[in-house]
């Protein structure tokens, strides 16, 4: 039996239960997306810090031979 047919049977048999289950799926999806977004923001901040450090180090390395 195809997934769509199973969903149709579930919805027809127990509409309120199906709505409740879809709401649970939605809540779980929102929670997981929130976690992914948080991790992405942390990673982005880390990469920005790394990039700024690399630019600073390269500027120091470029100026250092001229100072000596």
PDB file of C-alpha atoms in Angstrom:
ATOM      1  CA  UNK A   1       0.000   0.000   0.000  1.00  0.00           C
ATOM      2  CA  UNK A   2       1.403   3.395  -0.944  1.00  0.00           C
ATOM      3  CA  UNK A   3       2.195   6.011   1.664  1.00  0.00           C
ATOM      4  CA  UNK A   4      -0.526   8.348   0.396  1.00  0.00           C
ATOM      5  CA  UNK A   5      -3.139   5.616   0.714  1.00  0.00           C
ATOM      6  CA  UNK A   6      -2.036   4.869   4.264  1.00  0.00           C
ATOM      7  CA  UNK A   7      -2.202   8.542   5.197  1.00  0.00           C
ATOM      8  CA  UNK A   8      -5.669   8.812   3.666  1.00  0.00           C
ATOM      9  CA  UNK A   9      -6.882   5.829   5.700  1.00  0.00           C
ATOM     10  CA  UNK A  10      -5.399   7.278   8.885  1.00  0.00           C
ATOM     11  CA  UNK A  11      -6.947  10.678   8.283  1.00  0.00           C
ATOM     12  CA  UNK A  12     -10.353   9.213   7.444  1.00  0.00           C
ATOM     13  CA  UNK A  13     -10.296   6.842  10.406  1.00  0.00           C
ATOM     14  CA  UNK A  14      -9.135   9.303  13.028  1.00  0.00           C
ATOM     15  CA  UNK A  15      -9.113  12.918  11.874  1.00  0.00           C
ATOM     16  CA  UNK A  16      -8.358  14.458  15.265  1.00  0.00           C
ATOM     17  CA  UNK A  17      -5.578  11.976  15.920  1.00  0.00           C
ATOM     18  CA  UNK A  18      -4.092  12.641  12.497  1.00  0.00           C
ATOM     19  CA  UNK A  19      -4.118  16.391  13.113  1.00  0.00           C
ATOM     20  CA  UNK A  20      -2.453  15.833  16.478  1.00  0.00           C
ATOM     21  CA  UNK A  21       0.249  13.669  14.910  1.00  0.00           C
ATOM     22  CA  UNK A  22       0.917  16.204  12.153  1.00  0.00           C
ATOM     23  CA  UNK A  23       1.235  18.901  14.828  1.00  0.00           C
ATOM     24  CA  UNK A  24       3.788  16.730  16.646  1.00  0.00           C
ATOM     25  CA  UNK A  25       5.751  16.317  13.423  1.00  0.00           C
ATOM     26  CA  UNK A  26       5.628  20.087  12.880  1.00  0.00           C
ATOM     27  CA  UNK A  27       6.782  20.816  16.426  1.00  0.00           C
ATOM     28  CA  UNK A  28       9.663  18.365  16.092  1.00  0.00           C
ATOM     29  CA  UNK A  29      10.660  19.877  12.752  1.00  0.00           C
ATOM     30  CA  UNK A  30      10.623  23.392  14.244  1.00  0.00           C
ATOM     31  CA  UNK A  31      12.748  22.250  17.173  1.00  0.00           C
ATOM     32  CA  UNK A  32      15.300  20.536  14.934  1.00  0.00           C
ATOM     33  CA  UNK A  33      15.483  23.508  12.559  1.00  0.00           C
ATOM     34  CA  UNK A  34      16.093  25.766  15.546  1.00  0.00           C
ATOM     35  CA  UNK A  35      19.001  23.562  16.634  1.00  0.00           C
ATOM     36  CA  UNK A  36      20.465  23.535  13.131  1.00  0.00           C
ATOM     37  CA  UNK A  37      20.143  27.319  12.892  1.00  0.00           C
ATOM     38  CA  UNK A  38      21.901  27.744  16.246  1.00  0.00           C
ATOM     39  CA  UNK A  39      24.774  25.476  15.181  1.00  0.00           C
ATOM     40  CA  UNK A  40      25.063  27.282  11.852  1.00  0.00           C
ATOM     41  CA  UNK A  41      25.284  30.645  13.597  1.00  0.00           C
ATOM     42  CA  UNK A  42      28.000  29.343  15.943  1.00  0.00           C
ATOM     43  CA  UNK A  43      29.964  27.938  13.024  1.00  0.00           C
ATOM     44  CA  UNK A  44      29.563  31.184  11.090  1.00  0.00           C
ATOM     45  CA  UNK A  45      30.860  33.184  14.041  1.00  0.00           C
ATOM     46  CA  UNK A  46      33.852  30.851  14.359  1.00  0.00           C
ATOM     47  CA  UNK A  47      34.672  31.136  10.662  1.00  0.00           C
ATOM     48  CA  UNK A  48      34.371  34.927  10.823  1.00  0.00           C
ATOM     49  CA  UNK A  49      36.806  35.006  13.745  1.00  0.00           C
ATOM     50  CA  UNK A  50      39.177  32.716  11.867  1.00  0.00           C
ATOM     51  CA  UNK A  51      38.986  34.941   8.777  1.00  0.00           C
ATOM     52  CA  UNK A  52      39.644  38.107  10.764  1.00  0.00           C
ATOM     53  CA  UNK A  53      42.630  36.467  12.455  1.00  0.00           C
ATOM     54  CA  UNK A  54      44.001  35.308   9.104  1.00  0.00           C
ATOM     55  CA  UNK A  55      43.692  38.811   7.626  1.00  0.00           C
ATOM     56  CA  UNK A  56      45.420  40.334  10.655  1.00  0.00           C
ATOM     57  CA  UNK A  57      48.223  37.770  10.546  1.00  0.00           C
ATOM     58  CA  UNK A  58      48.776  38.318   6.834  1.00  0.00           C
ATOM     59  CA  UNK A  59      48.891  42.096   7.351  1.00  0.00           C
ATOM     60  CA  UNK A  60      51.482  41.673  10.099  1.00  0.00           C
ATOM     61  CA  UNK A  61      53.493  39.296   7.918  1.00  0.00           C
ATOM     62  CA  UNK A  62      53.391  41.778   5.037  1.00  0.00           C
ATOM     63  CA  UNK A  63      54.547  44.690   7.204  1.00  0.00           C
ATOM     64  CA  UNK A  64      57.165  42.772   9.242  1.00  0.00           C
ATOM     65  CA  UNK A  65      59.828  42.495   6.476  1.00  0.00           C
ATOM     66  CA  UNK A  66      59.639  46.254   5.945  1.00  0.00           C
ATOM     67  CA  UNK A  67      60.178  47.019   9.637  1.00  0.00           C
ATOM     68  CA  UNK A  68      63.424  45.094   9.987  1.00  0.00           C
TER      69      UNK A  68
END
